[in-house]
Amino acid sequence: MKPKAFVSQNKKEEVKQIKSLIKKYPCFGIIDLTSLPSATLQFIRHKIKKNNVLIITSKKSLIKIAINDLKDEIKSISTLLPSLENTMPALIFTTMNPFKLASLINKNKSSVAAKPGQLSPRDIIIPAGPTKFTPGPVIGELGAVGIKTIIQEGKLVIKDDITFVKYNEVIDKKKSEILAKLGIAPMEVGINLVALYETGTVYLSDMLNISEETYLNRIKEAYQHSFNLAVFISYMSKETLPLLIKKAYLESKNLALKTGIQFSEEISKKDTKKEHVHKETTKVEEAEILKEKSFVGYSEETAEKAQNILKELQDQKINEKRT
């Protein structure tokens, strides 16, 4: 029988502490400290502590023991284990939700110059435009790595945008020197978020690294598309009904004109002026492009235009009530 490995009391206490923190905080996860200077870690740790964020360092083996000990007690916690591989792990605990924590971590990263041998964290694009350089040997240096330049007003100007280094490509010595000369610092120093756990769900870094602006834009886009579809299929709701009524009016008017049937311009709507009706009808005419295009071919531009028209109608309604 193989004897059990000796585990010191200090290590047992460390595992106990990790388990206690996992139970205490609603959100916790794994961060990667690879290549992060100790002084930078201490600075970030102190800075984010005021947001009720706690970082503790521990050996990978002890983190695994703590997670395995809790796998029958905490739902799906064992799905975090693969995230420990190929990292120099530490644990992060918070009362914030995962996305707010990810945003906080990203805000506490700083940009630094690339070193030879590092992997590019993204596509590094050198933009077209003027540089600080005067004509000289630097023309040949830039040309040797595919950067085309011209001379304008005694300065070198990069002719076109260029994808200088692709995502996950190794940055060689020559390219790192060129990036430094151009003042481009593509590398980020800070905590790398690997995965976060909250109430049975594990969020990996690629799910969390979505900016708030991108998230809001996606919500707006989804609303615009759903509004466009609702108008196209004549689905009646609080938002679409005003526009659908105006569409019905316009279609009736057009049909009457085509068939020679007498059509009255008056609409029995209390406190509604004819001029106001005409303005709204003009807006509906703009919205008619929704009907003219098939559902398969509708564009985001069309959806956005429909949303803008609805907003104008709603604003007019608000102004009417005020007056």
Coordinates of C-alpha atoms in Angstrom, one line a residue:
M1 CA 0.0 0.0 0.0
K2 CA 1.4 3.4 -1.1
P3 CA 1.8 5.7 1.9
K4 CA 0.0 9.1 1.8
A5 CA 2.2 12.0 1.0
F6 CA 3.0 14.3 4.0
V7 CA 1.1 17.6 3.9
S8 CA 2.2 20.3 6.2
Q9 CA -0.2 22.0 8.5
N10 CA 0.5 25.3 6.8
K11 CA -0.7 23.9 3.5
K12 CA -3.8 22.4 5.1
E13 CA -4.6 25.8 6.5
E14 CA -4.0 27.4 3.1
V15 CA -6.5 25.0 1.4
K16 CA -9.0 25.7 4.2
Q17 CA -8.7 29.4 3.6
I18 CA -9.2 29.0 -0.1
K19 CA -12.3 26.9 0.5
S20 CA -13.7 29.4 3.0
L21 CA -13.2 32.3 0.5
I22 CA -14.9 30.4 -2.3
K23 CA -17.9 29.9 -0.1
K24 CA -17.9 33.5 1.1
Y25 CA -17.8 35.3 -2.3
P26 CA -20.5 35.0 -5.0
C27 CA -18.0 35.4 -7.7
F28 CA -14.4 34.1 -7.9
G29 CA -12.0 32.9 -10.5
I30 CA -8.5 32.3 -11.8
I31 CA -6.1 34.9 -13.0
D32 CA -2.7 34.4 -14.7
L33 CA 0.3 36.2 -13.3
T34 CA 2.8 35.0 -16.0
S35 CA 5.3 37.8 -16.8
L36 CA 3.7 40.2 -14.3
P37 CA 6.3 41.9 -12.1
S38 CA 5.7 41.5 -8.4
A39 CA 5.7 45.3 -7.8
T40 CA 2.9 45.7 -10.5
L41 CA 0.8 43.0 -8.9
Q42 CA 1.1 44.7 -5.5
F43 CA 0.1 48.0 -7.0
I44 CA -2.9 46.6 -8.8
R45 CA -3.9 44.5 -5.7
H46 CA -3.9 47.7 -3.6
K47 CA -5.8 49.7 -6.2
I48 CA -8.7 47.3 -6.7
K49 CA -9.1 46.4 -3.1
K50 CA -11.3 49.4 -2.5
N51 CA -13.8 47.8 -5.0
N52 CA -14.1 44.8 -2.6
V53 CA -11.8 42.7 -4.8
L54 CA -9.4 40.3 -3.1
I55 CA -6.4 38.5 -4.8
I56 CA -4.6 35.7 -3.1
T57 CA -1.6 33.7 -4.5
S58 CA -1.2 30.0 -3.9
K59 CA 0.3 26.9 -5.5
K60 CA -1.5 25.4 -8.4
S61 CA -1.7 22.0 -6.5
L62 CA -3.4 23.6 -3.5
I63 CA -5.9 25.4 -5.6
K64 CA -6.8 22.1 -7.3
I65 CA -7.2 20.4 -3.9
A66 CA -9.6 23.1 -2.7
I67 CA -11.7 23.0 -5.9
N68 CA -11.9 19.2 -5.8
D69 CA -12.9 19.2 -2.2
L70 CA -15.9 21.4 -3.1
K71 CA -17.0 19.7 -6.3
D72 CA -19.8 17.9 -4.5
E73 CA -20.9 21.0 -2.6
I74 CA -20.7 23.7 -5.2
K75 CA -22.3 23.1 -8.6
S76 CA -20.0 22.8 -11.6
I77 CA -17.0 24.2 -9.8
S78 CA -14.8 21.4 -11.2
T79 CA -15.2 23.0 -14.7
L80 CA -12.7 25.6 -13.5
L81 CA -9.9 23.0 -13.3
P82 CA -8.8 23.1 -17.0
S83 CA -8.3 26.9 -16.7
L84 CA -5.4 26.2 -14.3
E85 CA -3.3 24.6 -17.0
N86 CA -0.5 26.6 -18.7
T87 CA -0.8 29.5 -16.2
M88 CA 0.9 30.9 -13.1
P89 CA -2.4 31.0 -11.3
A90 CA -3.8 33.1 -8.5
L91 CA -7.3 33.4 -7.2
I92 CA -9.5 36.5 -7.4
F93 CA -12.7 37.0 -5.2
T94 CA -15.3 39.7 -5.5
T95 CA -18.9 40.7 -4.8
M96 CA -19.1 42.3 -8.3
N97 CA -20.6 40.5 -11.2
P98 CA -18.1 38.9 -13.7
F99 CA -18.5 41.5 -16.4
K100 CA -17.9 44.4 -14.1
L101 CA -14.9 42.7 -12.6
A102 CA -13.5 42.1 -16.1
S103 CA -14.0 45.7 -17.0
L104 CA -12.2 46.8 -13.8
I105 CA -9.3 44.5 -14.5
N106 CA -8.9 45.8 -18.1
K107 CA -9.0 49.4 -16.9
N108 CA -6.0 48.7 -14.7
K109 CA -3.8 47.5 -17.5
S110 CA -1.0 49.7 -18.9
S111 CA 0.6 49.6 -22.4
V112 CA 4.3 48.8 -22.8
A113 CA 6.6 48.3 -25.7
A114 CA 6.9 44.8 -27.3
K115 CA 10.0 42.7 -26.7
P116 CA 11.4 40.2 -29.2
G117 CA 9.9 36.8 -28.9
Q118 CA 6.5 38.0 -27.5
L119 CA 3.2 37.0 -29.1
S120 CA 1.1 39.8 -30.5
P121 CA -2.1 40.2 -28.4
R122 CA -4.0 41.5 -31.4
D123 CA -3.5 42.6 -35.0
I124 CA -1.0 45.5 -34.7
I125 CA -1.9 48.1 -37.3
I126 CA 0.4 51.0 -38.2
P127 CA -1.8 53.8 -39.4
A128 CA -1.2 56.0 -42.4
G129 CA -0.1 59.5 -41.6
P130 CA 2.9 61.7 -40.7
T131 CA 5.8 60.6 -38.5
K132 CA 8.3 62.5 -36.5
F133 CA 11.1 61.4 -38.8
T134 CA 13.1 63.4 -41.3
P135 CA 14.4 61.7 -44.5
G136 CA 17.4 59.5 -43.8
P137 CA 18.3 55.9 -43.1
V138 CA 15.0 55.3 -41.4
I139 CA 13.4 55.3 -44.9
G140 CA 15.3 52.1 -45.7
E141 CA 14.5 50.6 -42.3
L142 CA 10.8 51.1 -42.7
G143 CA 10.9 49.9 -46.3
A144 CA 12.7 46.7 -45.3
V145 CA 9.7 45.7 -43.3
G146 CA 7.1 46.6 -45.9
I147 CA 6.2 50.1 -44.7
K148 CA 5.9 52.5 -47.6
T149 CA 6.6 56.2 -47.0
I150 CA 6.6 59.5 -48.8
I151 CA 8.2 62.8 -47.9
Q152 CA 5.9 65.8 -47.2
E153 CA 7.0 69.1 -45.8
G154 CA 10.3 67.6 -44.7
K155 CA 8.8 64.7 -42.8
L156 CA 8.3 61.1 -43.5
V157 CA 4.6 60.1 -44.0
I158 CA 3.4 56.5 -44.0
K159 CA 1.3 56.1 -47.2
D160 CA -1.2 53.4 -46.2
D161 CA -2.4 51.5 -43.1
I162 CA -0.6 48.3 -42.7
T163 CA -1.2 45.2 -40.6
F164 CA 2.3 45.0 -39.3
V165 CA 2.0 42.0 -37.0
K166 CA -0.9 39.6 -36.9
Y167 CA -2.7 38.3 -33.8
N168 CA -0.6 35.6 -32.0
E169 CA 2.3 36.1 -34.3
V170 CA 5.8 36.2 -32.8
I171 CA 7.2 39.7 -32.8
D172 CA 10.8 39.5 -34.0
K173 CA 13.6 41.9 -33.0
K174 CA 13.4 44.1 -36.1
K175 CA 9.7 44.6 -35.8
S176 CA 9.9 45.3 -32.1
E177 CA 12.5 48.0 -32.9
I178 CA 10.3 49.6 -35.5
L179 CA 7.3 49.6 -33.2
A180 CA 9.3 51.3 -30.5
K181 CA 10.6 54.0 -33.0
L182 CA 7.0 54.7 -34.0
G183 CA 5.9 55.0 -30.4
I184 CA 3.5 52.0 -30.6
A185 CA 3.3 50.0 -27.4
P186 CA 1.1 47.0 -28.2
M187 CA 1.7 44.9 -25.1
E188 CA -0.4 45.2 -22.0
V189 CA 0.9 44.7 -18.5
G190 CA -1.6 43.7 -15.9
I191 CA -3.7 40.9 -14.5
N192 CA -4.8 38.4 -17.2
L193 CA -8.3 37.0 -16.5
V194 CA -8.6 33.3 -17.3
A195 CA -12.0 32.3 -16.0
L196 CA -14.6 33.4 -13.5
Y197 CA -17.2 31.3 -11.7
E198 CA -20.7 32.6 -10.6
T199 CA -23.7 30.5 -9.4
G200 CA -22.9 27.5 -11.5
T201 CA -21.6 29.2 -14.6
V202 CA -18.0 29.5 -15.7
Y203 CA -17.1 32.6 -17.9
L204 CA -13.9 32.3 -19.9
S205 CA -11.9 35.3 -20.8
D206 CA -13.1 35.6 -24.4
M207 CA -16.7 35.9 -23.0
L208 CA -15.7 38.6 -20.5
N209 CA -13.5 40.8 -22.6
I210 CA -16.4 42.6 -24.3
S211 CA -16.4 46.4 -23.7
E212 CA -19.5 48.0 -22.3
E213 CA -19.8 50.1 -25.5
T214 CA -19.8 46.9 -27.6
Y215 CA -22.4 45.3 -25.3
L216 CA -24.7 48.3 -25.5
N217 CA -24.3 48.5 -29.3
R218 CA -25.3 44.9 -29.6
I219 CA -28.5 45.5 -27.5
K220 CA -29.3 48.5 -29.7
E221 CA -28.7 46.5 -32.9
A222 CA -30.9 43.7 -31.6
Y223 CA -33.7 46.2 -30.8
Q224 CA -33.4 47.8 -34.3
H225 CA -33.6 44.4 -36.0
S226 CA -36.6 43.2 -34.0
F227 CA -38.4 46.5 -34.6
N228 CA -37.7 46.2 -38.3
L229 CA -39.1 42.7 -38.3
A230 CA -42.1 43.7 -36.3
V231 CA -43.0 46.5 -38.7
F232 CA -42.5 44.2 -41.7
I233 CA -44.9 41.5 -40.5
S234 CA -47.3 44.2 -39.1
Y235 CA -46.9 42.9 -35.5
M236 CA -48.8 45.4 -33.3
S237 CA -47.1 46.5 -30.1
K238 CA -46.8 49.8 -28.1
E239 CA -43.7 50.7 -30.1
T240 CA -44.9 49.7 -33.6
L241 CA -48.6 50.7 -33.5
P242 CA -48.1 54.5 -34.3
L243 CA -46.0 53.7 -37.4
L244 CA -48.3 50.9 -38.5
I245 CA -51.4 53.2 -38.3
K246 CA -49.6 55.8 -40.4
K247 CA -48.5 53.1 -42.9
A248 CA -52.1 51.9 -43.2
Y249 CA -53.2 55.5 -43.8
L250 CA -50.6 56.0 -46.5
E251 CA -51.4 52.7 -48.3
S252 CA -55.1 53.6 -48.2
K253 CA -54.4 57.0 -49.7
N254 CA -52.2 55.5 -52.4
L255 CA -54.8 52.9 -53.3
A256 CA -57.5 55.6 -53.5
L257 CA -55.4 57.7 -55.8
K258 CA -54.7 54.8 -58.1
T259 CA -58.3 53.7 -58.4
G260 CA -59.9 57.1 -58.6
I261 CA -61.8 56.8 -55.3
Q262 CA -62.4 60.1 -53.5
F263 CA -60.2 60.3 -50.4
S264 CA -60.6 62.8 -47.6
E265 CA -57.4 64.3 -46.1
E266 CA -59.1 64.9 -42.8
I267 CA -58.3 62.6 -39.9
S268 CA -60.7 62.7 -36.9
K269 CA -58.1 63.0 -34.2
K270 CA -58.6 65.4 -31.4
D271 CA -56.2 68.3 -31.2
T272 CA -54.3 67.2 -34.3
K273 CA -53.4 69.8 -36.9
K274 CA -53.4 69.1 -40.6
E275 CA -49.9 70.4 -41.0
H276 CA -48.7 68.0 -38.2
V277 CA -50.4 65.1 -40.0
H278 CA -48.6 66.0 -43.2
K279 CA -45.2 66.0 -41.5
E280 CA -45.9 62.6 -39.9
T281 CA -47.1 61.3 -43.3
T282 CA -43.9 62.4 -44.9
K283 CA -42.0 60.4 -42.2
V284 CA -44.1 57.4 -43.0
E285 CA -43.2 57.7 -46.7
E286 CA -39.6 57.4 -45.6
A287 CA -40.5 54.3 -43.7
E288 CA -42.1 52.7 -46.7
I289 CA -38.7 51.3 -47.7
L290 CA -39.3 48.7 -45.0
K291 CA -42.2 47.4 -47.1
E292 CA -40.4 47.6 -50.4
K293 CA -37.5 45.5 -49.3
S294 CA -37.9 41.8 -48.6
F295 CA -37.2 40.5 -45.1
V296 CA -34.2 38.5 -46.3
G297 CA -32.7 41.7 -47.8
Y298 CA -33.4 44.2 -45.1
S299 CA -30.4 46.1 -43.9
E300 CA -29.2 47.5 -40.6
E301 CA -29.4 50.9 -42.1
T302 CA -33.1 50.4 -42.8
A303 CA -33.7 49.2 -39.2
E304 CA -31.9 52.2 -37.8
K305 CA -33.8 54.6 -40.0
A306 CA -37.1 53.1 -38.8
Q307 CA -36.0 53.5 -35.2
N308 CA -35.1 57.1 -35.8
I309 CA -38.5 57.8 -37.4
L310 CA -40.3 56.2 -34.4
K311 CA -38.2 58.3 -32.0
E312 CA -39.1 61.5 -33.8
L313 CA -42.8 60.6 -33.7
Q314 CA -42.5 59.8 -29.9
D315 CA -40.7 63.1 -29.3
Q316 CA -43.5 65.0 -31.1
K317 CA -46.1 63.2 -29.0
I318 CA -44.2 64.3 -25.8
N319 CA -44.0 67.9 -27.1
E320 CA -47.8 67.9 -27.8
K321 CA -48.5 66.9 -24.2
R322 CA -46.3 69.7 -22.9
T323 CA -48.0 72.3 -25.0

